[in-house]
mmCIF file of C-alpha atoms and ligand atoms in Angstrom:
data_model
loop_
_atom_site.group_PDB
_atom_site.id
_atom_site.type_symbol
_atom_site.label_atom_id
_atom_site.label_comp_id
_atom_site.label_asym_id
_atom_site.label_seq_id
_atom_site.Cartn_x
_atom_site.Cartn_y
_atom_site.Cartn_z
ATOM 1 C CA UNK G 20 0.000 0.000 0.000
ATOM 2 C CA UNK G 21 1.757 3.211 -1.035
ATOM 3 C CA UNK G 22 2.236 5.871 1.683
ATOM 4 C CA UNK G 23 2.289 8.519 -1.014
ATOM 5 C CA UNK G 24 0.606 10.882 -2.827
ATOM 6 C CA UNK G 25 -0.069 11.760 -6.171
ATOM 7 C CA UNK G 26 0.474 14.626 -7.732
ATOM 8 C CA UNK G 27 -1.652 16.053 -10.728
ATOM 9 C CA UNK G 28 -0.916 19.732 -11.826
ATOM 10 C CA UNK G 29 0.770 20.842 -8.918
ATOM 11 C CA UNK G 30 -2.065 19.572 -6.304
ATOM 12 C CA UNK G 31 -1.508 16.317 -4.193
ATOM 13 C CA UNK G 32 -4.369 13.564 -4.271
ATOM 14 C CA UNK G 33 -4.469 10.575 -2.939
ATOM 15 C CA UNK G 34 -2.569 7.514 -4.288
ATOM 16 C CA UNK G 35 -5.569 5.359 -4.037
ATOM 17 C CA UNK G 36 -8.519 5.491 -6.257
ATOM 18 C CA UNK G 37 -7.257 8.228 -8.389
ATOM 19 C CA UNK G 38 -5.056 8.597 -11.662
ATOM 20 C CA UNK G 39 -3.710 11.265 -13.849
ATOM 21 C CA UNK G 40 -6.587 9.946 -16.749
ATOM 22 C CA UNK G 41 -9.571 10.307 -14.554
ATOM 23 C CA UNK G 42 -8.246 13.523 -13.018
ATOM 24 C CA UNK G 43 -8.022 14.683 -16.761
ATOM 25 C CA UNK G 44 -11.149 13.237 -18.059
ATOM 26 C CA UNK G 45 -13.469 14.165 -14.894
ATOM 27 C CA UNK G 46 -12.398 18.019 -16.332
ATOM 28 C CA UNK G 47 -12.737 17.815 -20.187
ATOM 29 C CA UNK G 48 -14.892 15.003 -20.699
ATOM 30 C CA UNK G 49 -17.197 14.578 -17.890
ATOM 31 C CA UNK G 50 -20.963 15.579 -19.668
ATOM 32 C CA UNK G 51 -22.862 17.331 -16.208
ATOM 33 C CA UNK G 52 -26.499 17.418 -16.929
ATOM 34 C CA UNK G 53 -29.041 20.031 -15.607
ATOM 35 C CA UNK G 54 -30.745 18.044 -13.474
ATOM 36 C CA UNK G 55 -27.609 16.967 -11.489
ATOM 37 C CA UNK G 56 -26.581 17.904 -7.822
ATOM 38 C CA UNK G 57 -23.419 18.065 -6.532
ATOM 39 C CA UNK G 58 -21.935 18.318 -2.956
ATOM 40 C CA UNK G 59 -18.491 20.127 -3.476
ATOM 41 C CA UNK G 60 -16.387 20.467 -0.643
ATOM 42 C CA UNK G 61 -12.606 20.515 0.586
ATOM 43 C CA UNK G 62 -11.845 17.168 2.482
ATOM 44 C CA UNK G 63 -12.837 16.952 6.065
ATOM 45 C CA UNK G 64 -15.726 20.114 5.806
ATOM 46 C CA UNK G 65 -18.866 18.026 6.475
ATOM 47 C CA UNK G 66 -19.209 15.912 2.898
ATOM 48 C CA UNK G 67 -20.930 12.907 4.266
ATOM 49 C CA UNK G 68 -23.131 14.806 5.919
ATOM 50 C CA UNK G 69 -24.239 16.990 3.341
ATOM 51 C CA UNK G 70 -24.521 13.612 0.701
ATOM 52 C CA UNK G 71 -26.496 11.373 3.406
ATOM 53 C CA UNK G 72 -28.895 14.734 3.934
ATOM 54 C CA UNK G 73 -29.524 14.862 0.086
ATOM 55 C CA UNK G 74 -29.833 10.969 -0.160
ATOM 56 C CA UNK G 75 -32.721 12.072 2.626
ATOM 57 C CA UNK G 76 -34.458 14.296 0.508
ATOM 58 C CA UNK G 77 -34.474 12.408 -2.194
ATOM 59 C CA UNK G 78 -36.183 9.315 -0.345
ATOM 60 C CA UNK G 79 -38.297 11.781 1.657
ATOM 61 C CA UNK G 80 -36.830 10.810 4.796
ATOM 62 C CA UNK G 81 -37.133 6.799 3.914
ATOM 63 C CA UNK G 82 -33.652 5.499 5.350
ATOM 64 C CA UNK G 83 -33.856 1.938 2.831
ATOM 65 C CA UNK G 84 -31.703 3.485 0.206
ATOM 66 C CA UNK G 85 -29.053 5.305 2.648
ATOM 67 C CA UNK G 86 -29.018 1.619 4.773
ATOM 68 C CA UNK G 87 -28.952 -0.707 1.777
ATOM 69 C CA UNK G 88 -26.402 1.190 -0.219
ATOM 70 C CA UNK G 89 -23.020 2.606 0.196
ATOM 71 C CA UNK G 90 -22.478 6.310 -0.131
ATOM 72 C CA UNK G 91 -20.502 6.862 -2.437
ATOM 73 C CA UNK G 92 -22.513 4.277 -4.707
ATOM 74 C CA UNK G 93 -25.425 6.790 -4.248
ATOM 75 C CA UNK G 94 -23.421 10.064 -4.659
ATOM 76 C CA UNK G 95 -20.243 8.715 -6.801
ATOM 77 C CA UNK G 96 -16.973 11.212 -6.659
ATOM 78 C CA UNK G 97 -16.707 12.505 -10.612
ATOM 79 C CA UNK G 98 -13.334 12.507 -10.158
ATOM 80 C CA UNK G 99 -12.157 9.311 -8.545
ATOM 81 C CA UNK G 100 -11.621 6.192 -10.783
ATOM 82 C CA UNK G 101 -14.554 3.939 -9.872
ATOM 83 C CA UNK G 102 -16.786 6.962 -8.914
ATOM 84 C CA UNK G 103 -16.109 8.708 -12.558
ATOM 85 C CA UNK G 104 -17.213 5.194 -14.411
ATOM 86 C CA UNK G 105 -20.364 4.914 -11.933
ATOM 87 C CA UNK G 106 -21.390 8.822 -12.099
ATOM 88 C CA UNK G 107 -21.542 7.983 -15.994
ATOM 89 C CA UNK G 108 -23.429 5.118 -15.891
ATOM 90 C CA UNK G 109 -26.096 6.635 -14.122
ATOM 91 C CA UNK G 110 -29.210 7.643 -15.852
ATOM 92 C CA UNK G 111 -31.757 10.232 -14.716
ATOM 93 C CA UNK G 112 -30.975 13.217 -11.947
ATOM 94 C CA UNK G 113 -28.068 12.038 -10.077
ATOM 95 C CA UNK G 114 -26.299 13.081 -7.303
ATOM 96 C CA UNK G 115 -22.322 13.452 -7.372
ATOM 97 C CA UNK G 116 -19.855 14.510 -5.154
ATOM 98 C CA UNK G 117 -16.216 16.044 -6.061
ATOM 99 C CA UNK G 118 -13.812 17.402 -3.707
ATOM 100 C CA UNK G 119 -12.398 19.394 -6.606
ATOM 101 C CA UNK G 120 -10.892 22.602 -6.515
ATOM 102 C CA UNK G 121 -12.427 24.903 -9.013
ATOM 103 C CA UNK G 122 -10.380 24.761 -11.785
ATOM 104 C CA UNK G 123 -10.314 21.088 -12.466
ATOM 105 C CA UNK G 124 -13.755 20.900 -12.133
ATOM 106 C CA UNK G 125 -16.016 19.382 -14.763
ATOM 107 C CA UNK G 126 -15.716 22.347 -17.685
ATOM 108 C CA UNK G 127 -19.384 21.025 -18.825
ATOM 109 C CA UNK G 128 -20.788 22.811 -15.389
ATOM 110 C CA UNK G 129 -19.952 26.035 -16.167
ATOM 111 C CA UNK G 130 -22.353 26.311 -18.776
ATOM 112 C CA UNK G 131 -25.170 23.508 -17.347
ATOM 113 C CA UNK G 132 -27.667 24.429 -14.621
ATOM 114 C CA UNK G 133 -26.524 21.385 -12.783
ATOM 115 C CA UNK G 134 -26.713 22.477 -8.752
ATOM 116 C CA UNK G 135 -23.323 22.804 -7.074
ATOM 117 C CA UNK G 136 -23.953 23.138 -2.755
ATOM 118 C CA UNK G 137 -20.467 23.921 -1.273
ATOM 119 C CA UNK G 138 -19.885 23.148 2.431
ATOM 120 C CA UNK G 139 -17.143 25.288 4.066
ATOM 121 C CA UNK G 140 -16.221 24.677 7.534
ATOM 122 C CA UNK G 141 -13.814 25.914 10.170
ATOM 123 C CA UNK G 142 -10.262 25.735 8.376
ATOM 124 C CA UNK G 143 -8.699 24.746 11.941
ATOM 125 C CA UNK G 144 -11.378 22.396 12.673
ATOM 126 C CA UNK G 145 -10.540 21.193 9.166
ATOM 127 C CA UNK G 146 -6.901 20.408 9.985
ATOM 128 C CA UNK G 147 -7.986 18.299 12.964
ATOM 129 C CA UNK G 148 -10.499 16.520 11.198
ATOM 130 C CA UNK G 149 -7.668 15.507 8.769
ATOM 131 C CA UNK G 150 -4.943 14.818 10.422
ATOM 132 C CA UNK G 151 -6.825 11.995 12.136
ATOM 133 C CA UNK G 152 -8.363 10.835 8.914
ATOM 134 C CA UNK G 153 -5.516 10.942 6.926
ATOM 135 C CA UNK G 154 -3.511 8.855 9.854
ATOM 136 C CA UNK G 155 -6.308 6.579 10.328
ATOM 137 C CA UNK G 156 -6.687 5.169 6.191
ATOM 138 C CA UNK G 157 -4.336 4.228 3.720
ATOM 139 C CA UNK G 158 -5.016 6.173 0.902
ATOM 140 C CA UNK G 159 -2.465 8.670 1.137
ATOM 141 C CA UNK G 160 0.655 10.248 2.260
ATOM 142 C CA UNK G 161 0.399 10.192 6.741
ATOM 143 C CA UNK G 162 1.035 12.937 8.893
ATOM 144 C CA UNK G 163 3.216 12.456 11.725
ATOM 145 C CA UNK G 164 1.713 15.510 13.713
ATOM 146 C CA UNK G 165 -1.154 18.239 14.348
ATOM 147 C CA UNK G 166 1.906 20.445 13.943
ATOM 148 C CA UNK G 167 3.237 18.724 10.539
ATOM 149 C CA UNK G 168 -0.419 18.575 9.205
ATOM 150 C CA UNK G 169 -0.813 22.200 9.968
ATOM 151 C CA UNK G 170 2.376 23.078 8.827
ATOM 152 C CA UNK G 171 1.527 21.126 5.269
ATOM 153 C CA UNK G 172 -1.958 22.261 5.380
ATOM 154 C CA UNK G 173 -0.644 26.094 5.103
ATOM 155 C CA UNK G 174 1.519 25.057 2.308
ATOM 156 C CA UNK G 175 -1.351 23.734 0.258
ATOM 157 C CA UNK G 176 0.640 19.961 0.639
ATOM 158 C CA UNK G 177 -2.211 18.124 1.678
ATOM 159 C CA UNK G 178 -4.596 16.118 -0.318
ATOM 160 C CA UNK G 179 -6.486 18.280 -3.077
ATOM 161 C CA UNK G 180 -4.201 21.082 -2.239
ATOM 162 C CA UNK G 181 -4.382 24.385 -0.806
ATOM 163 C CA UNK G 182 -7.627 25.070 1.422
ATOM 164 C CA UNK G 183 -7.585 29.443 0.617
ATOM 165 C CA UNK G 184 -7.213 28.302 -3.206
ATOM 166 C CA UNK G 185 -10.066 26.214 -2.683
ATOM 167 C CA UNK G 186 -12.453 28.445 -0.715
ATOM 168 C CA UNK G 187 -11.458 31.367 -2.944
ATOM 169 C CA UNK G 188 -12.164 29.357 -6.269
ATOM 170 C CA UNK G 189 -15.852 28.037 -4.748
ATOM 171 C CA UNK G 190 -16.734 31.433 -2.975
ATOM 172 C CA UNK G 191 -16.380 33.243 -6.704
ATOM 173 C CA UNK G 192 -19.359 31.368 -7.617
ATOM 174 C CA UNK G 193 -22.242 32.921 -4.910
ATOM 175 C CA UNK G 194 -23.909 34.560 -6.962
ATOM 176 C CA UNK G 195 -24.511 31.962 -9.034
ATOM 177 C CA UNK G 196 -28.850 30.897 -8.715
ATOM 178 C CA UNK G 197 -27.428 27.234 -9.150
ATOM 179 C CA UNK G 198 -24.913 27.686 -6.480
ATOM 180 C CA UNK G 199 -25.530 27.280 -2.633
ATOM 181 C CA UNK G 200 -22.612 27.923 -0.258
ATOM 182 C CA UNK G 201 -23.509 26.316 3.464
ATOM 183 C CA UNK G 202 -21.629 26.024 6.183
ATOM 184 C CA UNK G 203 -20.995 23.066 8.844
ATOM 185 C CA UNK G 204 -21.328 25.195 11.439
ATOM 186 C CA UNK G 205 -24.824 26.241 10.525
ATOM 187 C CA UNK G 206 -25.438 22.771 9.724
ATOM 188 C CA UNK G 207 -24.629 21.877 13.392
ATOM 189 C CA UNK G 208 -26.441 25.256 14.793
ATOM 190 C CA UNK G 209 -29.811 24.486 12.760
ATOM 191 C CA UNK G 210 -29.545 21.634 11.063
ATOM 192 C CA UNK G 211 -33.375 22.301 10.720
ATOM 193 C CA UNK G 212 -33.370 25.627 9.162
ATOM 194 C CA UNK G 213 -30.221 24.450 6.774
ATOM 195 C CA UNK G 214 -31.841 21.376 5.053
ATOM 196 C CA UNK G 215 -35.016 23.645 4.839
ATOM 197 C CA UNK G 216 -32.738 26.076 3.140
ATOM 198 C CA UNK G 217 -31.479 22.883 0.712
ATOM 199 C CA UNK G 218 -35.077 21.920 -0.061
ATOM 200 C CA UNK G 219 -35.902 25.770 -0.977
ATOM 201 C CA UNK G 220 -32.435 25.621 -3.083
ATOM 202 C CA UNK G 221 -33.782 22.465 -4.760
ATOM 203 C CA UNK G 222 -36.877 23.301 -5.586
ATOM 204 C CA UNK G 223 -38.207 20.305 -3.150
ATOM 205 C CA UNK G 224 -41.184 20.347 -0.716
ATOM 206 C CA UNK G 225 -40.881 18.194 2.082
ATOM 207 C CA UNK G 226 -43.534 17.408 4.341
ATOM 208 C CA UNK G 227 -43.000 18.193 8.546
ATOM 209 C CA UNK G 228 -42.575 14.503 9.007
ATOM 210 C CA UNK G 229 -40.581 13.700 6.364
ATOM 211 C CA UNK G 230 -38.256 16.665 7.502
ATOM 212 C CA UNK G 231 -38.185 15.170 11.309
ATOM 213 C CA UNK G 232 -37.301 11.517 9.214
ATOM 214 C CA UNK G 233 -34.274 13.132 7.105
ATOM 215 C CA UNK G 234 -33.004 14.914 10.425
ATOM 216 C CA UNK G 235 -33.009 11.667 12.522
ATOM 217 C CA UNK G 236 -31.534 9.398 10.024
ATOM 218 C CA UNK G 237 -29.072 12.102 9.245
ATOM 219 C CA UNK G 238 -27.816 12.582 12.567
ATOM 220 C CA UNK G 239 -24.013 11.629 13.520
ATOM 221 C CA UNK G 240 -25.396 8.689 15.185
ATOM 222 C CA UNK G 241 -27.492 7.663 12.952
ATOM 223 C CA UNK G 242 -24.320 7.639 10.515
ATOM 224 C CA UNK G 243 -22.100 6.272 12.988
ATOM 225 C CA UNK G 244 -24.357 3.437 13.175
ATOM 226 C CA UNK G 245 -25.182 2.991 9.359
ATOM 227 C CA UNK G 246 -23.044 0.904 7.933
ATOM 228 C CA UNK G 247 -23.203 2.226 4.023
ATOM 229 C CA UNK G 248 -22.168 5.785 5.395
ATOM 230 C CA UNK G 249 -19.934 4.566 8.482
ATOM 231 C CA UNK G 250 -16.719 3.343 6.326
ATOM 232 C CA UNK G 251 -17.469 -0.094 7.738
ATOM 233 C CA UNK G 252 -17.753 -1.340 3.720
ATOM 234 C CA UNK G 253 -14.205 -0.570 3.257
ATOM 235 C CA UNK G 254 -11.582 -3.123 2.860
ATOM 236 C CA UNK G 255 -9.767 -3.208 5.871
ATOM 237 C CA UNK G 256 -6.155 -3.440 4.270
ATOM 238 C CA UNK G 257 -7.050 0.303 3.541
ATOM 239 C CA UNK G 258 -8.229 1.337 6.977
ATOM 240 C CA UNK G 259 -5.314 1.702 9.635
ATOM 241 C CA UNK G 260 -8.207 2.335 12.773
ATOM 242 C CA UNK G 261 -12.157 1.646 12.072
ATOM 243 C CA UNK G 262 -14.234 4.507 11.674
ATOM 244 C CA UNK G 263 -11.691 7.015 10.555
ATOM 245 C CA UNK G 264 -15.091 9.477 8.801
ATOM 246 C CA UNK G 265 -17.492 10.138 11.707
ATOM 247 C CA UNK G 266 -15.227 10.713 14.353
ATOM 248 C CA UNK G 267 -16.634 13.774 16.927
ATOM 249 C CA UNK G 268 -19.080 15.374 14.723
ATOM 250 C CA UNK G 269 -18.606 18.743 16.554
ATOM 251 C CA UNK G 270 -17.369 22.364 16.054
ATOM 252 C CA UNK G 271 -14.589 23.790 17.581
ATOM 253 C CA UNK G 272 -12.215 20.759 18.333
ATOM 254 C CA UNK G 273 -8.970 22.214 17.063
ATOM 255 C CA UNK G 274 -8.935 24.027 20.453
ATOM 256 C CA UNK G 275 -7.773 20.910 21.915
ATOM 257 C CA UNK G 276 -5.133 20.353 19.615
ATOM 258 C CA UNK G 277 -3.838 23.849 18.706
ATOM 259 C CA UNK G 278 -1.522 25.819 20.825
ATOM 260 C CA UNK G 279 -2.085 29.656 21.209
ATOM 261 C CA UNK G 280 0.760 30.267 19.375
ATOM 262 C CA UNK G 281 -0.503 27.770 16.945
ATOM 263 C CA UNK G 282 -3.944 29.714 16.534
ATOM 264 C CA UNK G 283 -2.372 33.303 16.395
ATOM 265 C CA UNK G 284 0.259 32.196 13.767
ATOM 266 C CA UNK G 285 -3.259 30.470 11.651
ATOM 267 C CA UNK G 286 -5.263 33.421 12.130
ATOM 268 C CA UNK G 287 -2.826 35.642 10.603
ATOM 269 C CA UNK G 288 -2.347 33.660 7.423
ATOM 270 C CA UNK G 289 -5.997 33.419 7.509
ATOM 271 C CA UNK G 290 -6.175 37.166 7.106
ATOM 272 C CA UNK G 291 -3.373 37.484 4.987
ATOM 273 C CA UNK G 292 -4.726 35.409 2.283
ATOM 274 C CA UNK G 293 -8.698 35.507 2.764
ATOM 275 C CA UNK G 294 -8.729 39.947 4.116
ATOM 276 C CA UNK G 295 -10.746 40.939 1.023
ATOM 277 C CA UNK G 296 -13.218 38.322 1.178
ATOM 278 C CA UNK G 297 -16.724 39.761 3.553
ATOM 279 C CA UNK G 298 -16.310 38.040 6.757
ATOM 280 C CA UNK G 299 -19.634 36.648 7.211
ATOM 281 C CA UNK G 300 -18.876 33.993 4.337
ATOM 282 C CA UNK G 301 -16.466 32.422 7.208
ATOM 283 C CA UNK G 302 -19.037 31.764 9.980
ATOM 284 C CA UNK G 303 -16.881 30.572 13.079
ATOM 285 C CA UNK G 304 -14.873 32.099 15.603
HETATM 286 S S1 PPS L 4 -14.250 13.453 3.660
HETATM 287 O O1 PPS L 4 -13.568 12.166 3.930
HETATM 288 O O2 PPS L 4 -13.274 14.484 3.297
HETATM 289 O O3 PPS L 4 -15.302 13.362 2.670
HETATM 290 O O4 PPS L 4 -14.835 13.860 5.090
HETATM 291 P P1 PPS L 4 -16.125 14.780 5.335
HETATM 292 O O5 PPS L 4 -17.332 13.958 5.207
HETATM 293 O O6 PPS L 4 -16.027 16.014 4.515
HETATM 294 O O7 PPS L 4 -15.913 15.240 6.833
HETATM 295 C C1 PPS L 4 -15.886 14.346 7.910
HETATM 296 C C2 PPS L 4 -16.238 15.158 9.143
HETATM 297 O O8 PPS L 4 -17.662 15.415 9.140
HETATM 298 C C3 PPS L 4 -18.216 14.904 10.347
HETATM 299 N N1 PPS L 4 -19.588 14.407 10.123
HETATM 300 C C4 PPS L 4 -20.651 14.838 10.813
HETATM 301 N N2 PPS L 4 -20.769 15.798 11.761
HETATM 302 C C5 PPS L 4 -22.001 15.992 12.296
HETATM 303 N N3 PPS L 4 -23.096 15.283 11.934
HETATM 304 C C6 PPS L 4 -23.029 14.325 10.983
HETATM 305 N N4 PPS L 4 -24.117 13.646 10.641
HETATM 306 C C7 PPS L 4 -21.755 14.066 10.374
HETATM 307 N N5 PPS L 4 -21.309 13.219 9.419
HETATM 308 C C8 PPS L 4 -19.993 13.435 9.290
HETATM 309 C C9 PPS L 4 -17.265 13.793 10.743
HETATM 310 O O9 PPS L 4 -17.443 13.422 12.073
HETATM 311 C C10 PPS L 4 -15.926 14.428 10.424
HETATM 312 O O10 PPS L 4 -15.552 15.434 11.371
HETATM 313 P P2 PPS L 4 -14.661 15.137 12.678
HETATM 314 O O11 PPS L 4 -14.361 16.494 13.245
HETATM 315 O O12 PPS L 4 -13.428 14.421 12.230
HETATM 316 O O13 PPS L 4 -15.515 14.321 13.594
#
């Protein structure tokens, strides 16, 4: 198992499940139709979530499809190797699921009215997040520290590359009508009021009941516990601890793992890089 990763246009992926031709081909040959949604998000920034929600909605609330098939079955990733051949197999409105950063996104969305919803979340939060996931599988190069992770995370040497380039790439797009920018922290605040807010994006009516059914089988225990979202379908000569994806489910964490110094030193590149963008776009402390 390589303990590598790979490195397409100047932005590491990981080694496993993705190649040079699928990284090309997801950008100038994937076809994106108009009735296709997409979660978008940087690794770590509440992707499962987000897919299992929409897997919700579109079974109004009914959990057999999210407990009978894996996730990324449901909502295939355009650009890794099996997800790209799966995503074009599928007929009718699909769902998808890239952690892409702009510019090697699908070229055919730019001029489809294919929904993009892009999930930002705490940056620091972010770093914890992947540091333990990327210790815990074997898909890609492993950090030996919080303090190496954050060190590679600020160089943009972590998997799919820098996370301003990212945000700044997505964030262009707002004022786009098929473009919805959420956060995980609102998810967590009002998880009510933010699938509502999907729904409205979607054009879907849910009924109150079917709204109560996609919260609880959307929760993080609920997705701990189901084993097509929980990672428990994965071969086990790729996992290095089980469960690496739902770990705490909560905001805030990196305050356990990040110094003072630590935070001051973030928050400065933070404003450095991200000063002319309106603040409320980054909803955390
Ligand atoms: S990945 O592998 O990059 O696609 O990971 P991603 O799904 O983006 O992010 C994983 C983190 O999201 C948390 N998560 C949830 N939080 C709250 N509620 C629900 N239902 C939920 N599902 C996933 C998951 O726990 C990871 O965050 P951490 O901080 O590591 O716990």
């Amino acid at each position: 198992m390589s303990d590598d990763n790979l490195w397409y246009e100047g932005i590491p992926f990981p080694r496993v499940f993705y190649s040079p031709e699928i990284l090309r081909k997801a950008r100038e040959e994937f076809v994106m139709k108009d009735e296709d949604v997409v979660t978008v998000t940087f690794p770590k920034s509440g992707t499962h979530w987000l897919m299992e929600i929409l897997c919700l909605i579109h079974s109004k609330g009914d959990p057999k499809w999210v407990q009978s098939v894996p996730i990324w079955d449901r909502s295939p990733w355009i650009e890794t190797d099996p997800g790209f051949e799966l995503a074009n197999k599928k007929e009718g409105p699909r769902l998808l699921t890239s952690h892409l950063p702009i510019h090697l996104f699908p070229k055919s969305f730019f001029s489809s009215k294919a929904k993009v919803i892009y999930v930002i979340r705490n940056p620091k939060d972010v770093i914890v997040s992947g540091y333990f996931y990327w210790s815990s599988v074997n898909f890609a190069k492993k950090p030996k520290s919080v303090k190496q992770f954050l060190e590679c995370f600020l160089e943009g040497n972590v998997p799919f590359g820098s996370w301003f380039d990212h945000v700044r790439g997505w964030v262009s797009m707002r004022e786009r009508e098929n473009f919805l920018m959420l956060s995980y922290e609102e998810l967590k605040r009002d998880t009510e009021k933010t699938v509502e807010k999907i729904c409205q994006f979607l054009g879907k009516k849910v009924e109150p009941e079917e709204l109560s059914l996609i919260l609880k089988n959307s929760s993080f225990q609920a997705m701990r516990e189901n084993k097509m979202s929980n990672f428990s379908v994965v071969d086990d000569a790729y996992l290095v601890h089980k469960n690496p994806l739902l770990r705490k489910g909560m905001t805030g964490d990196w305050k356990n793992y990040f110094t003072v110094a630590q935070a001051e030193a973030f928050d400065k590149v933070f404003q450095e890089k991200m000063a002319d963008l309106p603040r409320e776009l980054f909803p955390w402390e």
